Amino acid sequence: MPTEIKLLKGLKNILENEISSNFSDKSIKYGLEKALAVALKQFPLWNGFWTQKVLDLIKDYSKRTYEERAQAVVRIKDIIERAIEFYTDENFWEKSVQFAKGVGPHRAKLLNRLEIHTIYDLITYYPRDYDDRSKLKKISEIKPGERVTIKVKIIDYEETKTLYKKIPIIKAKISDNTGWAYAVWYGQKYIKQVLPPGTELLISGEAKRLLKHIEFENPEYETLDEGEDKEFLNVGRIVPIYSLTSGLTQKVLRKIIYDALTDYSIFLEDPLPKYLREKYNLMDKPVSVWEKHFPTSFLTMASASKRITFEELFFLQLNLAKKRREIEELSAPVFNIQSELVEKFLGSLPFKLTKAQEKVWEEIKKDLSSGRPMHRLLQGDVGSGKTVIAALATILAYDNGYQTAFMVPTEILAEQHYNRLKNIFEPLGIKIALLTSSTPKKEKTYIYLDLAEGKLPVVIGTHALIQEEVTFKKLGLVIIDEQHRFGVIQRAKLWKKGEAPHLLVMTATPIPRSLALVLYGELDISIIDELPPGRKPVITYLFSKKERRKVYSFVEKEIEKGKQAFVVCPLIEESEKLEAESAKKLYEELKKFFPRFNIGLIHGLVPREERTRIMEEFQKGEIQILVATTVIEVGVDIPNASIMVIENADRFGLAQLHQLRGRVGRGSEQSYCFLIADLKGENAKERLKVMVETNDGFVIANKDLEIRGPGEFFGTKQHGTLDVLFVDLTKDMKLFEIARNEAFEVIKNQNERIEEYEKVLLNKWLNKYLRGELKEIVL
Ligand code: ADP
Ligand code: MG
């Protein structure tokens, strides 16, 4: 946009002249205010924010004092310079956060840990909470126990030390014109230097009564003497609370974000079209970003959240709608759904499909014969029988001359599925291979070759399937089990190995419709909403750690009756080694406790052959107790096992406990689940009680989502797009429906607006947002 840049450079000249003419307002004809007003009219409206800011600053310039003029011109020049950058630098928003005011290389590293890499990341790093410090009180009005903000003066200091560790205690006597109190800081000697007696300041904190006076412990403060128009960031307002990382304080981060907002927010373009903003009464983007960080009231903050959520939902859904349309325009293999092989398989099953399975199978057959690629999510609670459906689809693909790739998240599950499916497929003459990272190299080479030549109709495996070496001759069906463990990218990678193959993704995680549409909006959804007949609900007990012996005595009695048990110890994050150690410790302990039983141990570091052997022995009943880490969480199916003991159950999410519990209750025997937990922790008991009360995965998942939010629920550490979305979604399902409908409307109508959006979608930062925040989430 060269004309804009020329214009801006001209403005910069004018401002420089004004500075050298000592703010005389004579450097240009008709005065500076008029000149700027005319020039800025040239800029299109959607950039109204920075232009508006300039106009505000220049207002009544001719009537101002010298100091005011100087201040305004310097500030405007700053904005114009940044505007030049904005128009010249395509990657304006991608600029490293390091260049934001007050950041620099060291702090940039800290910010990176919070997933803040660019300036745009910084200004959209929204608070996780707020603290209302907007109400100023007098010391005489304070009631002990309340959180207040007071305006006081430092009188003097006492300095002592803590008894044991000799940490310095800095105790300041503070007063306003109604009384006095104490502010106490531990280990912060510098306070005496930064707040010498006589300093006036605002203090926010909880007022504690000690003897006869009020005392604040480590309160937040901000001094009054730092310039006239200073805005308080930490006290005397609704204060944002950010998620931090060590080395970064709330105070520092608030200042950094505040400065970045001042410098950059006026250049934010509004990606939401005007007609939508008007139709739904949505705040402008720059305002909403400010209000989200530094709200003027909780009401405006709520409007800001609404606006931000709407934007995210709209573009998420737009992206999904686009994907969906793209898929619908593809043509896929048309399967003949009359298959003797399928009938033969159904006849060989020792059971009849449940009604729900029948219904889902019909839906899938319809997709497979439609000529468009199936894109279906199959949801069904643990044990509802999804594998049979996958097998049916695989057999149909085979009968139609197509290959199937079946991807699962763990090696154990891959091995187990492989063994089960082999038993099913071999009698039908269907060859199947297992491909994981521990498949021997030579064997891998053969599998690659056979797949490429089309000699191998079915392959089941882990992420190893998406390696480049894996190619197919005629891939017609892709199945992904426990799909929440995979990213969108991984799913797509496997899918792209065929020419628009059919896709079936399966999950046992029952999620509310709203969230399902956010996450899987481009998929059709089928639900198996009934369990095979004759299943007895697992009876679940909750015990405190002190009662462990009781649990194991019960286990002993049950095993003596011929049953088998899993004992699970928790996943230790980021360390397979520590995890293995803790499993081993438990294993040794149980061996001592149950000298007469055979006990097996399985964790992520046990080599494949040994693992297979142990699983087989367990399957055959030669091992009575299997000590395991969460490697057995998904999919493992051993109907003989009827007892599940989960140690440190409080460390698991409910959905995960439900998965683990789903490993038992698969046979006709009554099954039991024992949760051993530290019940003292915050609402641990209440949370775990849900498990005792219900076996319904849907109820549990909802509760879990409610308690932990979807970020954690889906095991992602992203800084909470999902969380933000979800919180607002549960409150405002309607907003979501609107955003979704509007997005699908845009795509459906194919109107000229679509190009505009495409531009926005391609827009660097938004793409990054779509990429960065969605792809990384493990779905
Ligand atoms: P999930 O949905 O958790 O993957 P599985 O497919 O592993 O469940 O099935 C759980 C168990 O139920 C398996 O042992 C399977 O053979 C059995 N099963 C599946 N469908 C039926 C049915 N219609 N009737 C009886 N048992 C079934
Ligand atoms: Mg399964």
PDB file of N, CA and C in Angstrom, residues 595-623:
ATOM      1  N   PRO A 595       2.444 -63.618  48.722  1.00  0.00           N
ATOM      2  CA  PRO A 595       3.513 -64.520  48.262  1.00  0.00           C
ATOM      3  C   PRO A 595       2.989 -65.692  47.443  1.00  0.00           C
ATOM      4  N   ARG A 596       1.702 -66.014  47.601  1.00  0.00           N
ATOM      5  CA  ARG A 596       1.199 -67.208  46.924  1.00  0.00           C
ATOM      6  C   ARG A 596       0.733 -66.943  45.495  1.00  0.00           C
ATOM      7  N   PHE A 597       0.591 -65.678  45.161  1.00  0.00           N
ATOM      8  CA  PHE A 597       0.050 -65.378  43.827  1.00  0.00           C
ATOM      9  C   PHE A 597       1.148 -65.049  42.828  1.00  0.00           C
ATOM     10  N   ASN A 598       0.794 -65.240  41.582  1.00  0.00           N
ATOM     11  CA  ASN A 598       1.700 -64.760  40.531  1.00  0.00           C
ATOM     12  C   ASN A 598       1.341 -63.325  40.181  1.00  0.00           C
ATOM     13  N   ILE A 599       2.356 -62.509  40.215  1.00  0.00           N
ATOM     14  CA  ILE A 599       2.099 -61.098  39.946  1.00  0.00           C
ATOM     15  C   ILE A 599       2.913 -60.658  38.742  1.00  0.00           C
ATOM     16  N   GLY A 600       2.292 -59.912  37.878  1.00  0.00           N
ATOM     17  CA  GLY A 600       2.985 -59.411  36.694  1.00  0.00           C
ATOM     18  C   GLY A 600       3.177 -57.908  36.794  1.00  0.00           C
ATOM     19  N   LEU A 601       4.173 -57.419  36.076  1.00  0.00           N
ATOM     20  CA  LEU A 601       4.442 -55.977  36.088  1.00  0.00           C
ATOM     21  C   LEU A 601       4.554 -55.487  34.655  1.00  0.00           C
ATOM     22  N   ILE A 602       3.881 -54.388  34.389  1.00  0.00           N
ATOM     23  CA  ILE A 602       3.919 -53.884  33.027  1.00  0.00           C
ATOM     24  C   ILE A 602       3.921 -52.363  33.044  1.00  0.00           C
ATOM     25  N   HIS A 603       4.851 -51.791  32.307  1.00  0.00           N
ATOM     26  CA  HIS A 603       4.893 -50.331  32.198  1.00  0.00           C
ATOM     27  C   HIS A 603       5.580 -49.956  30.892  1.00  0.00           C
ATOM     28  N   GLY A 604       5.706 -48.680  30.661  1.00  0.00           N
ATOM     29  CA  GLY A 604       6.177 -48.207  29.366  1.00  0.00           C
ATOM     30  C   GLY A 604       7.569 -48.693  28.984  1.00  0.00           C
ATOM     31  N   LEU A 605       8.391 -49.094  29.968  1.00  0.00           N
ATOM     32  CA  LEU A 605       9.765 -49.460  29.648  1.00  0.00           C
ATOM     33  C   LEU A 605       9.980 -50.972  29.537  1.00  0.00           C
ATOM     34  N   VAL A 606       8.928 -51.732  29.785  1.00  0.00           N
ATOM     35  CA  VAL A 606       9.056 -53.183  29.630  1.00  0.00           C
ATOM     36  C   VAL A 606       9.140 -53.492  28.133  1.00  0.00           C
ATOM     37  N   PRO A 607      10.170 -54.279  27.738  1.00  0.00           N
ATOM     38  CA  PRO A 607      10.311 -54.550  26.302  1.00  0.00           C
ATOM     39  C   PRO A 607       9.122 -55.329  25.752  1.00  0.00           C
ATOM     40  N   ARG A 608       8.962 -55.187  24.445  1.00  0.00           N
ATOM     41  CA  ARG A 608       7.769 -55.701  23.800  1.00  0.00           C
ATOM     42  C   ARG A 608       7.501 -57.187  24.037  1.00  0.00           C
ATOM     43  N   GLU A 609       8.549 -58.022  23.836  1.00  0.00           N
ATOM     44  CA  GLU A 609       8.308 -59.468  23.968  1.00  0.00           C
ATOM     45  C   GLU A 609       7.827 -59.813  25.367  1.00  0.00           C
ATOM     46  N   GLU A 610       8.497 -59.189  26.348  1.00  0.00           N
ATOM     47  CA  GLU A 610       8.137 -59.486  27.722  1.00  0.00           C
ATOM     48  C   GLU A 610       6.697 -59.047  27.986  1.00  0.00           C
ATOM     49  N   ARG A 611       6.375 -57.892  27.436  1.00  0.00           N
ATOM     50  CA  ARG A 611       5.040 -57.363  27.639  1.00  0.00           C
ATOM     51  C   ARG A 611       3.989 -58.309  27.049  1.00  0.00           C
ATOM     52  N   THR A 612       4.258 -58.746  25.838  1.00  0.00           N
ATOM     53  CA  THR A 612       3.327 -59.656  25.176  1.00  0.00           C
ATOM     54  C   THR A 612       3.158 -60.924  26.005  1.00  0.00           C
ATOM     55  N   ARG A 613       4.305 -61.420  26.503  1.00  0.00           N
ATOM     56  CA  ARG A 613       4.269 -62.646  27.298  1.00  0.00           C
ATOM     57  C   ARG A 613       3.415 -62.419  28.557  1.00  0.00           C
ATOM     58  N   ILE A 614       3.671 -61.311  29.235  1.00  0.00           N
ATOM     59  CA  ILE A 614       2.925 -61.036  30.470  1.00  0.00           C
ATOM     60  C   ILE A 614       1.435 -60.903  30.179  1.00  0.00           C
ATOM     61  N   MET A 615       1.106 -60.173  29.120  1.00  0.00           N
ATOM     62  CA  MET A 615      -0.308 -60.003  28.779  1.00  0.00           C
ATOM     63  C   MET A 615      -0.953 -61.351  28.466  1.00  0.00           C
ATOM     64  N   GLU A 616      -0.200 -62.191  27.774  1.00  0.00           N
ATOM     65  CA  GLU A 616      -0.737 -63.523  27.458  1.00  0.00           C
ATOM     66  C   GLU A 616      -0.972 -64.341  28.709  1.00  0.00           C
ATOM     67  N   GLU A 617       0.022 -64.282  29.608  1.00  0.00           N
ATOM     68  CA  GLU A 617      -0.119 -65.048  30.857  1.00  0.00           C
ATOM     69  C   GLU A 617      -1.298 -64.546  31.682  1.00  0.00           C
ATOM     70  N   PHE A 618      -1.478 -63.262  31.614  1.00  0.00           N
ATOM     71  CA  PHE A 618      -2.604 -62.682  32.348  1.00  0.00           C
ATOM     72  C   PHE A 618      -3.917 -63.132  31.706  1.00  0.00           C
ATOM     73  N   GLN A 619      -3.924 -63.089  30.399  1.00  0.00           N
ATOM     74  CA  GLN A 619      -5.104 -63.507  29.651  1.00  0.00           C
ATOM     75  C   GLN A 619      -5.475 -64.954  29.970  1.00  0.00           C
ATOM     76  N   LYS A 620      -4.425 -65.787  30.086  1.00  0.00           N
ATOM     77  CA  LYS A 620      -4.668 -67.205  30.346  1.00  0.00           C
ATOM     78  C   LYS A 620      -4.954 -67.490  31.815  1.00  0.00           C
ATOM     79  N   GLY A 621      -4.779 -66.490  32.646  1.00  0.00           N
ATOM     80  CA  GLY A 621      -5.057 -66.694  34.070  1.00  0.00           C
ATOM     81  C   GLY A 621      -3.867 -67.216  34.846  1.00  0.00           C
ATOM     82  N   GLU A 622      -2.695 -67.239  34.201  1.00  0.00           N
ATOM     83  CA  GLU A 622      -1.504 -67.717  34.924  1.00  0.00           C
ATOM     84  C   GLU A 622      -0.987 -66.650  35.877  1.00  0.00           C
ATOM     85  N   ILE A 623      -1.239 -65.424  35.524  1.00  0.00           N
ATOM     86  CA  ILE A 623      -0.920 -64.323  36.428  1.00  0.00           C
ATOM     87  C   ILE A 623      -2.233 -63.866  37.058  1.00  0.00           C
TER      88      ILE A 623
END
